[in-house]
Amino acid sequence: MILMQGKGVSAGVVSGPLYFFRRSQSEVTRYTVKDTEAERARFSRAQEQSVSQLKMLAEQCRAESGDDAAMLFDTHAMFVEDEDYVDSVLTTLEEEHCNAEYAVQQAGEQFAAMFAAMDDAYMQAREADIRDVTRRILNNLTGNVDGGIDSDVPVILAADDLAPSETLQLDKSKILGFITQKGSGNSHTAILARTLGIPAICGLGDALKASYEGRTAYIDGESGKVCLEADALTLQSFQSKQRGQQQQKELMETMKGQEDVTLDGRKIRLYCNIGSPEDVTAVLANDARGIGLFRSEFLYLAASDYPSEEEQFEAYKSVAAAMKEQPVIIRTLDIGADKQVDYFHLQKEENPAMGVRAIRISLNRPEVFRTQLRAIYRASAYGRVAIMFPMITSVWEVKECRRACKSVMLELSKEGIPYNPETEIGIMIETPASVFMAPELAKQVDFFSVGTNDLTQYTLACDRQCNDLGKFYDPHHPAVLRALKMAADAAHEAGIWIGICGELAADLSMLPTFLAIGIDELSVSPAAVLPLRAAIRKSTAGECTLKMLED
Ligand code: PEP
Ligand code: MG
């Protein structure tokens, strides 16, 4: 029996074969070939394959999201057959008598560098397209499945680490669970796993070996245990936990339709965090009463170019309409730090978590901001949409955001496009500065939502991505909880509501503290809604104390 211990970051017990994530950018090696003609033929087959895949993707996209989205794949198909690009590949083959992979990679690098050096921002952004197209041809040459899962049965996906964009592109129907060597519970990949309700374990280190591929594993996303070739006793304990999980699920079913109210009548808004319109299915299935955080940046992460106003509008509208009268809080773009998007061409930074990220990017790039705000305001005509700005530190930032909103509303009015002028505007409280400035900030907005993931990071000076920090990264630290209380007092003083949308919101042990502080809303992953409802309904708010804030 092989037992590995990691950090459980998304609860649930599952078993299945291990499958290692394959990154397609694996090193291309150059070797000399005698038969150049055969390499030409290989390239030509990979080219044809790429074009037909791209045409299929374009058609699929056209049917699902319209012409704008499909255009991207049409353009990629054109790149594959671009005369200069193909010439460059064939010349390298002829002159260097090398393998097709090497010739394609060389052409890709050359063209990507050429686009990156152009003055025009639009042309610069084509660098990412060239890289995408090159990777596709390389995959077709090598038979590599691009991060995909080449298995007929669902698997437990193992990897060194997974970036949020990689996780997004995976076919989730084939994934029973995630296990990784690195990573942290606060990473966006872990958050995604929780949103999808997929058990996940990170930080397994070198104990997780690629040679385990194909072997049956049991994983427990709560305790962080992974077991291969379990002995009878271990198997029994995993299986009994699995049965318990099923019973708990059934018990939670009885919470559906119940009010989110404490025994002494305190009502809590119980909402969900989502990353894409598809997540709404889980929100509705778990009977949440709204969306407290729509991480809009996942739309950008899943795309290979700036999502257009129309694409974003369709995504926001579909969520707003599906949630009917229930609130949908759309957070504006929050990229940077661990959420890197190639086509933004963000500068490499020494301290990305403290660099140009989130609202700073939106304020630095008014056109990107305007496009997103237009899409959100247009969607506001189809449901109860609210807007939330991330990483706020200063009052001037909020004023600038409000000015941008005003200007977008003015444009839409002039164009006769419907929107809700009463759309609520809120901010995330996730920096110490926003806590200290909370009394002033509260006068500018309709609500606060506390991002405890970042608030812990910035208050305790602990990188949320770093698994080694262990107990030093502690969202229960009294400094974080006092910050929460300061923000809540300021919000209530100004007559606005305050919620929590960081991962701490789902921590049942914290509920009495939240009730004592007077938190009005909790926004959690869909799977956490019903257990939280059950806990709220068993609590008496008036008896909760602020003990946790003391030491
Ligand atoms: C947070 O920081 O707590 C939060 C909810 O935002 P994100 O995790 O997306 O940074
Ligand atoms: Mg945050």
Coordinates of C-alpha atoms and ligand atoms in Angstrom, one line a residue:
M1 CA 0.0 0.0 0.0
I2 CA 1.2 3.5 -0.8
L3 CA -0.1 6.3 1.4
M4 CA 0.5 10.0 0.6
Q5 CA -0.4 12.9 2.7
G6 CA -1.2 16.3 1.2
K7 CA -3.5 19.2 2.0
G8 CA -7.2 18.6 1.4
V9 CA -8.5 21.6 -0.4
S10 CA -11.9 20.4 -1.7
A11 CA -13.8 17.8 0.3
G12 CA -15.1 14.4 -0.9
V13 CA -13.9 10.8 -1.2
V14 CA -13.5 9.3 -4.6
S15 CA -11.6 6.5 -6.2
G16 CA -10.4 5.9 -9.8
P17 CA -7.3 5.5 -12.0
L18 CA -4.6 8.1 -11.8
Y19 CA -4.0 10.1 -14.9
F20 CA -1.1 12.6 -15.3
F21 CA -1.8 15.9 -16.8
R22 CA 0.2 16.4 -20.0
R23 CA 1.5 19.8 -20.8
S24 CA 1.8 20.3 -24.5
Q25 CA 4.7 22.8 -24.3
S26 CA 7.0 19.9 -23.6
E27 CA 10.5 20.5 -25.0
V28 CA 10.8 20.0 -28.7
T29 CA 14.1 18.3 -29.5
R30 CA 15.8 18.7 -32.8
Y31 CA 17.1 15.7 -34.7
T32 CA 18.5 15.2 -38.2
V33 CA 16.4 13.3 -40.7
K34 CA 17.4 11.7 -44.0
D35 CA 13.9 11.7 -45.5
T36 CA 12.9 15.4 -45.7
E37 CA 10.0 14.4 -47.9
A38 CA 8.5 12.3 -45.2
E39 CA 8.8 15.2 -42.7
R40 CA 7.0 17.5 -45.2
A41 CA 4.2 14.9 -45.4
R42 CA 4.0 14.7 -41.6
F43 CA 3.8 18.5 -41.4
S44 CA 1.1 18.6 -44.1
R45 CA -1.0 16.0 -42.3
A46 CA -0.7 17.9 -39.0
Q47 CA -1.7 21.0 -40.9
E48 CA -4.8 19.4 -42.3
Q49 CA -5.7 18.0 -39.0
S50 CA -5.3 21.4 -37.3
V51 CA -7.5 23.1 -39.9
S52 CA -10.3 20.6 -39.6
Q53 CA -10.2 20.8 -35.8
L54 CA -10.3 24.5 -35.9
K55 CA -13.2 24.5 -38.4
M56 CA -15.1 22.2 -36.1
L57 CA -14.4 24.4 -33.1
A58 CA -15.6 27.4 -35.1
E59 CA -18.8 25.7 -36.0
Q60 CA -19.4 24.6 -32.4
C61 CA -18.7 28.1 -31.2
R62 CA -20.9 29.7 -33.8
A63 CA -23.8 27.5 -32.6
E64 CA -23.2 28.1 -28.9
S65 CA -22.0 31.7 -28.7
G66 CA -22.4 33.4 -32.1
D67 CA -20.1 34.7 -34.8
D68 CA -17.7 36.8 -32.8
A69 CA -16.4 33.9 -30.8
A70 CA -16.2 31.6 -33.9
M71 CA -14.1 34.2 -35.7
L72 CA -11.2 33.4 -33.4
F73 CA -11.0 29.8 -34.6
D74 CA -11.5 30.9 -38.2
T75 CA -8.6 33.2 -37.9
H76 CA -6.5 30.4 -36.4
A77 CA -7.4 28.2 -39.3
M78 CA -6.1 30.9 -41.6
F79 CA -2.8 31.1 -39.7
V80 CA -2.2 27.4 -40.1
E81 CA -2.3 27.9 -43.8
D82 CA -0.6 31.3 -43.9
E83 CA 1.9 31.3 -46.8
D84 CA 4.8 32.9 -45.0
Y85 CA 4.4 30.7 -42.0
V86 CA 4.3 27.5 -44.1
D87 CA 7.2 28.7 -46.2
S88 CA 9.3 29.3 -43.1
V89 CA 8.5 25.7 -41.9
L90 CA 9.4 24.2 -45.3
T91 CA 12.6 26.2 -45.7
T92 CA 13.8 25.0 -42.3
L93 CA 13.0 21.4 -43.3
E94 CA 14.9 21.7 -46.6
E95 CA 17.9 23.6 -45.3
E96 CA 18.4 21.9 -41.9
H97 CA 17.2 18.4 -42.7
C98 CA 15.5 18.4 -39.3
N99 CA 12.3 17.0 -37.9
A100 CA 9.0 18.7 -38.5
E101 CA 8.4 19.5 -34.8
Y102 CA 11.6 21.5 -34.7
A103 CA 10.8 23.4 -38.0
V104 CA 7.3 24.2 -36.7
Q105 CA 8.6 25.4 -33.4
Q106 CA 11.2 27.6 -35.1
A107 CA 8.5 29.2 -37.3
G108 CA 6.2 29.7 -34.3
E109 CA 9.0 31.5 -32.3
Q110 CA 10.0 33.6 -35.3
F111 CA 6.4 34.8 -36.0
A112 CA 5.5 35.2 -32.4
A113 CA 8.5 37.5 -31.9
M114 CA 7.6 39.4 -35.0
F115 CA 4.1 40.1 -33.8
A116 CA 5.3 41.0 -30.3
A117 CA 7.6 43.6 -31.7
M118 CA 4.9 45.5 -33.6
D119 CA 3.7 48.9 -32.4
D120 CA 0.1 48.3 -32.8
A121 CA -1.5 46.7 -29.7
Y122 CA -3.9 44.6 -31.7
M123 CA -1.1 43.1 -33.8
Q124 CA 1.0 42.5 -30.7
A125 CA -1.9 40.5 -29.3
R126 CA -1.6 38.2 -32.3
E127 CA 1.5 36.7 -30.7
A128 CA -0.7 34.6 -28.5
D129 CA -2.6 33.3 -31.5
I130 CA 0.6 32.3 -33.2
R131 CA 1.7 30.4 -30.1
D132 CA -1.7 28.7 -29.9
V133 CA -1.7 27.7 -33.5
T134 CA 1.9 26.4 -33.3
R135 CA 1.1 24.4 -30.2
R136 CA -1.9 22.8 -32.0
I137 CA 0.3 21.8 -35.0
L138 CA 2.9 20.4 -32.6
N139 CA 0.3 18.4 -30.7
N140 CA -1.0 17.0 -34.0
L141 CA 2.6 16.0 -34.9
T142 CA 3.4 14.4 -31.6
G143 CA -0.1 12.9 -30.9
N144 CA 0.0 14.9 -27.6
V145 CA -3.5 15.7 -26.3
D146 CA -3.4 19.3 -25.3
G147 CA -3.9 19.0 -21.5
G148 CA -6.9 16.9 -22.4
I149 CA -7.8 13.6 -20.9
D150 CA -7.2 10.7 -23.3
S151 CA -9.2 8.2 -21.3
D152 CA -12.5 6.4 -21.8
V153 CA -13.2 6.4 -18.1
P154 CA -13.3 9.2 -15.6
V155 CA -9.9 9.7 -13.8
I156 CA -8.2 11.3 -10.9
L157 CA -6.1 14.0 -12.5
A158 CA -2.6 14.3 -11.1
A159 CA -0.2 17.1 -11.9
D160 CA 2.8 19.0 -10.6
D161 CA 0.6 22.0 -10.4
L162 CA -2.3 23.4 -12.4
A163 CA -2.8 27.0 -13.5
P164 CA -6.4 28.3 -13.4
S165 CA -6.5 28.5 -17.2
E166 CA -5.4 24.9 -17.5
T167 CA -8.0 23.8 -15.1
L168 CA -10.6 25.7 -17.0
Q169 CA -9.9 24.0 -20.2
L170 CA -10.2 20.5 -18.9
D171 CA -13.2 18.3 -19.6
K172 CA -14.6 18.2 -16.1
S173 CA -17.0 15.3 -16.9
K174 CA -13.9 13.1 -17.0
I175 CA -12.4 14.3 -13.7
L176 CA -13.2 12.5 -10.4
G177 CA -10.7 14.5 -8.4
F178 CA -7.5 16.5 -8.6
I179 CA -4.2 15.8 -6.9
T180 CA -1.1 18.0 -7.3
Q181 CA 2.5 18.0 -6.0
K182 CA 2.5 21.8 -5.4
G183 CA -0.3 24.4 -5.0
S184 CA -2.1 25.8 -2.0
G185 CA -5.7 25.8 -0.7
N186 CA -6.1 29.4 -1.6
S187 CA -5.0 29.1 -5.2
H188 CA -7.7 29.7 -7.8
T189 CA -7.3 26.1 -9.0
A190 CA -8.4 24.9 -5.5
I191 CA -11.2 27.5 -5.5
L192 CA -12.3 26.2 -8.9
A193 CA -12.3 22.6 -7.6
R194 CA -14.6 23.6 -4.7
T195 CA -16.9 25.5 -7.0
L196 CA -17.2 22.4 -9.2
G197 CA -17.6 20.2 -6.1
I198 CA -14.6 18.1 -7.2
P199 CA -12.5 16.6 -4.4
A200 CA -8.9 18.0 -4.5
I201 CA -5.6 17.6 -2.7
C202 CA -2.5 19.7 -3.2
G203 CA 1.0 19.8 -1.8
L204 CA 1.8 16.1 -2.1
G205 CA 5.3 16.9 -3.1
D206 CA 7.7 14.3 -4.5
A207 CA 5.6 11.5 -3.0
L208 CA 3.4 11.8 -6.1
K209 CA 5.3 10.0 -8.8
A210 CA 4.5 9.9 -12.6
S211 CA 5.2 6.2 -12.5
Y212 CA 1.8 5.8 -10.6
E213 CA 0.0 6.6 -13.8
G214 CA -3.0 4.2 -14.3
R215 CA -3.0 2.8 -10.8
T216 CA -6.2 3.0 -8.8
A217 CA -6.2 5.6 -6.1
Y218 CA -8.5 6.6 -3.3
I219 CA -8.4 10.2 -2.4
D220 CA -10.0 12.0 0.5
G221 CA -10.2 15.8 -0.2
E222 CA -10.9 16.5 3.4
S223 CA -8.0 14.8 5.2
G224 CA -5.7 15.2 2.2
K225 CA -4.9 11.4 2.1
V226 CA -4.2 9.6 -1.1
C227 CA -3.9 5.8 -1.1
L228 CA -2.8 3.4 -3.8
E229 CA -3.3 -0.4 -3.4
A230 CA -5.2 0.2 -0.2
D231 CA -5.1 -2.7 2.3
A232 CA -8.4 -4.1 3.5
L233 CA -8.6 -1.9 6.6
T234 CA -7.8 1.4 4.8
L235 CA -10.2 0.5 2.0
Q236 CA -12.9 -0.1 4.6
S237 CA -12.3 3.3 6.1
F238 CA -12.4 5.1 2.8
Q239 CA -15.5 3.3 1.8
S240 CA -17.3 4.0 5.0
K241 CA -16.4 7.7 4.6
Q242 CA -17.8 7.6 1.1
R243 CA -21.1 6.1 2.5
G244 CA -21.2 8.8 5.2
Q245 CA -20.7 11.4 2.5
Q246 CA -23.7 10.0 0.6
Q247 CA -25.9 10.0 3.8
Q248 CA -24.8 13.6 4.5
K249 CA -25.8 14.5 1.0
E250 CA -29.3 13.0 1.5
L251 CA -29.6 14.9 4.8
M252 CA -28.7 18.1 3.2
E253 CA -31.5 17.6 0.6
T254 CA -33.9 18.4 3.4
M255 CA -32.4 21.9 3.7
K256 CA -33.6 22.8 0.2
G257 CA -36.4 25.4 0.2
Q258 CA -35.7 26.3 3.9
E259 CA -35.1 29.9 4.9
D260 CA -31.6 31.1 5.9
V261 CA -32.5 32.3 9.3
T262 CA -31.2 31.7 12.8
L263 CA -33.4 30.4 15.7
D264 CA -33.8 34.0 17.0
G265 CA -34.8 35.3 13.6
R266 CA -31.6 36.8 12.1
K267 CA -31.7 36.5 8.3
I268 CA -28.5 35.8 6.4
R269 CA -28.2 36.2 2.6
L270 CA -26.7 32.9 1.5
Y271 CA -25.2 33.3 -1.9
C272 CA -22.7 31.4 -4.2
N273 CA -19.4 32.1 -5.8
I274 CA -19.1 31.2 -9.5
G275 CA -16.5 31.5 -12.2
S276 CA -18.6 30.9 -15.3
P277 CA -22.2 30.8 -16.5
E278 CA -22.1 26.9 -16.4
D279 CA -21.7 27.1 -12.6
V280 CA -25.2 28.4 -12.3
T281 CA -26.6 24.9 -12.6
A282 CA -24.8 24.0 -9.3
V283 CA -26.0 27.2 -7.7
L284 CA -29.6 26.4 -8.5
A285 CA -29.2 22.7 -7.6
N286 CA -28.0 23.8 -4.2
D287 CA -30.7 26.3 -3.7
A288 CA -28.5 29.4 -3.1
R289 CA -30.4 32.7 -3.0
G290 CA -28.1 34.6 -5.3
I291 CA -24.6 35.0 -6.7
G292 CA -22.3 36.9 -4.2
L293 CA -19.3 36.7 -6.4
F294 CA -19.1 36.1 -10.1
R295 CA -15.3 36.0 -10.8
S296 CA -15.6 37.5 -14.3
E297 CA -11.9 37.1 -15.0
F298 CA -12.4 33.4 -15.7
L299 CA -14.1 34.5 -18.9
Y300 CA -10.9 36.2 -19.8
L301 CA -8.8 33.3 -18.7
A302 CA -10.7 30.8 -20.8
A303 CA -10.3 32.9 -23.9
S304 CA -7.3 33.3 -26.2
D305 CA -8.1 37.0 -26.9
Y306 CA -10.0 39.8 -25.2
P307 CA -13.6 38.7 -24.9
S308 CA -15.7 41.1 -26.8
E309 CA -18.6 43.2 -25.3
E310 CA -21.0 40.9 -27.0
E311 CA -19.5 37.7 -25.6
Q312 CA -19.4 39.1 -22.1
F313 CA -22.9 40.5 -22.4
E314 CA -24.2 37.0 -23.3
A315 CA -22.3 35.4 -20.4
Y316 CA -23.6 38.0 -17.8
K317 CA -27.1 38.0 -19.3
S318 CA -27.4 34.3 -19.1
V319 CA -26.4 34.3 -15.4
A320 CA -28.7 37.2 -14.6
A321 CA -31.7 35.6 -16.4
A322 CA -31.1 32.2 -14.9
M323 CA -31.1 33.6 -11.4
K324 CA -34.3 35.5 -12.1
E325 CA -35.1 38.0 -9.3
Q326 CA -32.1 36.9 -7.2
P327 CA -29.0 39.1 -7.1
V328 CA -26.0 38.5 -9.2
I329 CA -22.9 40.4 -8.1
I330 CA -20.4 40.6 -11.0
R331 CA -16.9 41.4 -9.9
T332 CA -14.9 43.3 -12.6
L333 CA -11.8 41.8 -14.0
D334 CA -9.4 40.6 -11.3
I335 CA -6.3 39.3 -13.1
G336 CA -2.6 39.5 -12.2
A337 CA -0.9 37.5 -9.5
D338 CA -1.7 33.8 -10.1
K339 CA -4.3 34.6 -12.8
Q340 CA -2.1 35.4 -15.9
V341 CA -3.7 36.0 -19.2
D342 CA -1.2 36.0 -22.1
Y343 CA -2.9 38.4 -24.4
F344 CA -2.8 41.2 -21.7
H345 CA 1.0 41.1 -21.9
L346 CA 1.5 42.0 -18.3
Q347 CA 5.0 42.9 -17.3
K348 CA 6.9 40.3 -15.2
E349 CA 6.8 41.6 -11.6
E350 CA 8.9 40.8 -8.6
N351 CA 5.8 40.8 -6.3
P352 CA 2.9 40.1 -8.6
A353 CA 0.3 40.0 -5.7
M354 CA 1.3 43.6 -4.9
G355 CA 1.7 44.6 -8.5
V356 CA -0.5 45.8 -11.3
R357 CA -3.6 43.5 -10.8
A358 CA -7.3 43.7 -10.4
I359 CA -8.8 47.2 -10.4
R360 CA -5.4 48.7 -11.1
I361 CA -5.5 47.0 -14.5
S362 CA -9.0 48.2 -15.2
L363 CA -8.1 51.8 -14.3
N364 CA -4.9 51.7 -16.3
R365 CA -6.8 50.3 -19.4
P366 CA -9.9 52.3 -19.7
E367 CA -11.0 50.6 -23.0
V368 CA -10.9 47.1 -21.4
F369 CA -12.8 48.5 -18.4
R370 CA -15.4 50.3 -20.5
T371 CA -16.1 47.1 -22.6
Q372 CA -16.7 45.1 -19.5
L373 CA -18.9 47.8 -17.8
R374 CA -21.0 48.1 -21.0
A375 CA -21.5 44.4 -21.0
I376 CA -22.5 44.3 -17.3
Y377 CA -24.8 47.3 -17.6
R378 CA -26.5 45.8 -20.7
A379 CA -27.0 42.5 -18.7
S380 CA -28.6 44.5 -15.9
A381 CA -31.7 44.8 -17.9
Y382 CA -32.2 41.1 -17.6
G383 CA -32.0 40.4 -13.9
R384 CA -30.8 41.8 -10.6
V385 CA -27.2 42.6 -11.4
A386 CA -24.8 44.4 -9.1
I387 CA -21.2 45.4 -9.8
M388 CA -18.2 44.9 -7.5
F389 CA -14.7 46.2 -7.7
P390 CA -11.7 44.2 -6.5
M391 CA -8.5 45.2 -4.6
I392 CA -9.7 48.7 -3.6
T393 CA -7.3 50.6 -1.4
S394 CA -8.4 54.3 -1.9
V395 CA -11.5 56.5 -2.2
W396 CA -10.2 58.0 -5.4
E397 CA -10.3 54.6 -7.1
V398 CA -13.9 54.1 -6.2
K399 CA -14.7 57.6 -7.5
E400 CA -12.9 56.8 -10.7
C401 CA -14.8 53.5 -11.0
R402 CA -18.1 55.4 -10.5
R403 CA -17.2 57.9 -13.1
A404 CA -16.5 55.1 -15.6
C405 CA -19.9 53.6 -14.7
K406 CA -21.6 56.9 -15.2
S407 CA -20.0 57.4 -18.6
V408 CA -21.1 53.9 -19.7
M409 CA -24.7 54.6 -18.6
L410 CA -24.7 57.8 -20.5
E411 CA -23.5 56.1 -23.7
L412 CA -26.1 53.3 -23.4
S413 CA -28.9 55.9 -22.8
K414 CA -27.8 57.8 -25.9
E415 CA -27.7 54.5 -27.9
G416 CA -31.2 53.6 -26.6
I417 CA -29.9 50.4 -25.0
P418 CA -31.8 49.3 -21.9
Y419 CA -30.0 49.0 -18.5
N420 CA -30.8 49.3 -14.9
P421 CA -29.7 52.8 -13.7
E422 CA -30.2 51.6 -10.1
T423 CA -27.5 48.9 -10.5
E424 CA -25.9 48.5 -7.1
I425 CA -22.2 49.2 -6.8
G426 CA -20.0 47.5 -4.2
I427 CA -16.4 47.0 -3.4
M428 CA -14.3 44.1 -2.1
I429 CA -12.7 44.7 1.3
E430 CA -9.5 42.7 0.8
T431 CA -6.7 45.1 1.6
P432 CA -5.8 46.5 5.0
A433 CA -6.1 50.0 3.4
S434 CA -9.7 49.4 2.6
V435 CA -10.4 48.4 6.2
F436 CA -8.8 51.5 7.6
M437 CA -10.7 53.6 5.0
A438 CA -13.9 51.7 5.4
P439 CA -15.9 54.6 7.0
E440 CA -15.1 56.8 4.0
L441 CA -15.5 54.0 1.4
A442 CA -18.8 53.0 2.8
K443 CA -20.2 56.4 1.9
Q444 CA -19.3 55.8 -1.7
V445 CA -20.9 52.4 -2.3
D446 CA -24.0 50.2 -1.7
F447 CA -22.3 47.2 -0.1
F448 CA -19.0 45.7 1.0
S449 CA -17.9 42.1 0.4
V450 CA -14.8 40.9 2.3
G451 CA -12.3 38.8 0.3
T452 CA -10.7 37.0 3.2
N453 CA -8.3 35.1 0.9
D454 CA -6.5 38.3 0.0
L455 CA -7.3 40.1 3.3
T456 CA -5.4 37.3 5.1
Q457 CA -2.6 37.5 2.6
Y458 CA -2.1 41.3 2.9
T459 CA -2.8 41.6 6.6
L460 CA -0.5 38.8 7.7
A461 CA 2.1 39.4 4.9
C462 CA 1.6 35.8 3.8
D463 CA 1.6 34.7 0.1
R464 CA -1.7 32.9 -0.4
Q465 CA -0.1 30.8 -3.2
C466 CA 2.7 29.5 -0.9
N467 CA 2.0 26.1 0.5
D468 CA 5.0 26.2 2.8
L469 CA 3.6 29.0 4.9
G470 CA 1.3 26.5 6.6
K471 CA 0.0 27.8 9.9
F472 CA 1.3 31.3 9.3
Y473 CA -1.4 31.9 6.6
D474 CA -4.3 31.8 9.0
P475 CA -7.6 33.5 8.1
H476 CA -8.7 32.9 11.8
H477 CA -5.9 35.2 13.0
P478 CA -7.4 37.8 15.3
A479 CA -5.9 40.6 13.1
V480 CA -8.0 39.4 10.2
L481 CA -11.1 39.0 12.3
R482 CA -10.6 42.4 13.9
A483 CA -10.3 43.8 10.4
L484 CA -13.6 42.1 9.5
K485 CA -15.2 43.7 12.5
M486 CA -13.9 47.2 11.7
A487 CA -15.2 46.9 8.2
A488 CA -18.6 45.6 9.4
D489 CA -19.0 48.4 11.9
A490 CA -18.1 51.0 9.3
A491 CA -20.6 49.4 6.8
H492 CA -23.4 49.4 9.4
E493 CA -22.7 52.9 10.6
A494 CA -23.1 54.0 7.0
G495 CA -26.3 52.0 6.6
I496 CA -24.9 49.5 4.0
W497 CA -24.7 45.7 4.1
I498 CA -21.5 43.6 4.4
G499 CA -20.8 40.1 3.2
I500 CA -17.9 37.7 3.0
C501 CA -17.0 36.0 -0.3
G502 CA -13.6 34.7 0.6
E503 CA -13.1 31.0 1.4
L504 CA -13.5 31.6 5.1
A505 CA -17.2 32.2 4.6
A506 CA -17.8 28.5 4.3
D507 CA -16.0 27.6 7.5
L508 CA -18.7 26.4 9.8
S509 CA -16.6 26.9 12.9
M510 CA -16.6 30.7 12.1
L511 CA -20.3 31.1 11.8
P512 CA -20.8 32.2 15.5
T513 CA -18.1 34.9 15.0
F514 CA -19.7 36.1 11.8
L515 CA -23.1 36.3 13.5
A516 CA -21.5 38.2 16.5
I517 CA -19.8 40.6 14.1
G518 CA -23.1 41.2 12.3
I519 CA -22.1 39.9 8.8
D520 CA -25.2 40.1 6.6
E521 CA -24.2 37.8 3.7
L522 CA -22.1 34.8 3.1
S523 CA -21.1 33.7 -0.4
V524 CA -19.7 30.2 -0.7
S525 CA -19.1 27.5 -3.3
P526 CA -22.3 25.7 -4.3
A527 CA -21.5 22.5 -2.4
A528 CA -21.1 24.6 0.9
V529 CA -24.6 26.2 0.7
L530 CA -26.7 23.5 2.3
P531 CA -24.3 22.6 5.2
L532 CA -24.1 26.4 5.9
R533 CA -27.9 26.7 5.8
A534 CA -28.2 23.8 8.3
A535 CA -25.7 25.5 10.6
I536 CA -27.4 28.9 10.4
R537 CA -30.8 27.4 11.2
K538 CA -29.3 25.8 14.4
S539 CA -27.6 29.0 15.6
T540 CA -28.8 31.7 17.9
A541 CA -27.3 35.0 16.8
G542 CA -27.9 36.8 20.1
E543 CA -25.9 34.2 22.0
C544 CA -22.8 34.5 19.7
T545 CA -19.7 36.2 21.2
L546 CA -16.6 37.9 19.8
K547 CA -14.3 35.6 21.7
M548 CA -12.2 34.7 18.6
L549 CA -11.0 38.3 18.2
E550 CA -9.0 38.2 21.4
D551 CA -5.9 36.1 20.9
Ligands
PEP1 C1 -10.7 36.9 -1.9 O1 -9.6 37.5 -2.0 O2 -11.0 36.5 -0.7 C2 -11.6 36.8 -3.0 C3 -12.8 36.3 -2.8 O3 -11.2 37.0 -4.2 P1 -10.1 36.0 -5.0 O4 -10.0 34.8 -4.2 O5 -10.7 35.8 -6.4 O6 -8.9 36.9 -5.0
MG2 MG -9.2 38.6 -3.8

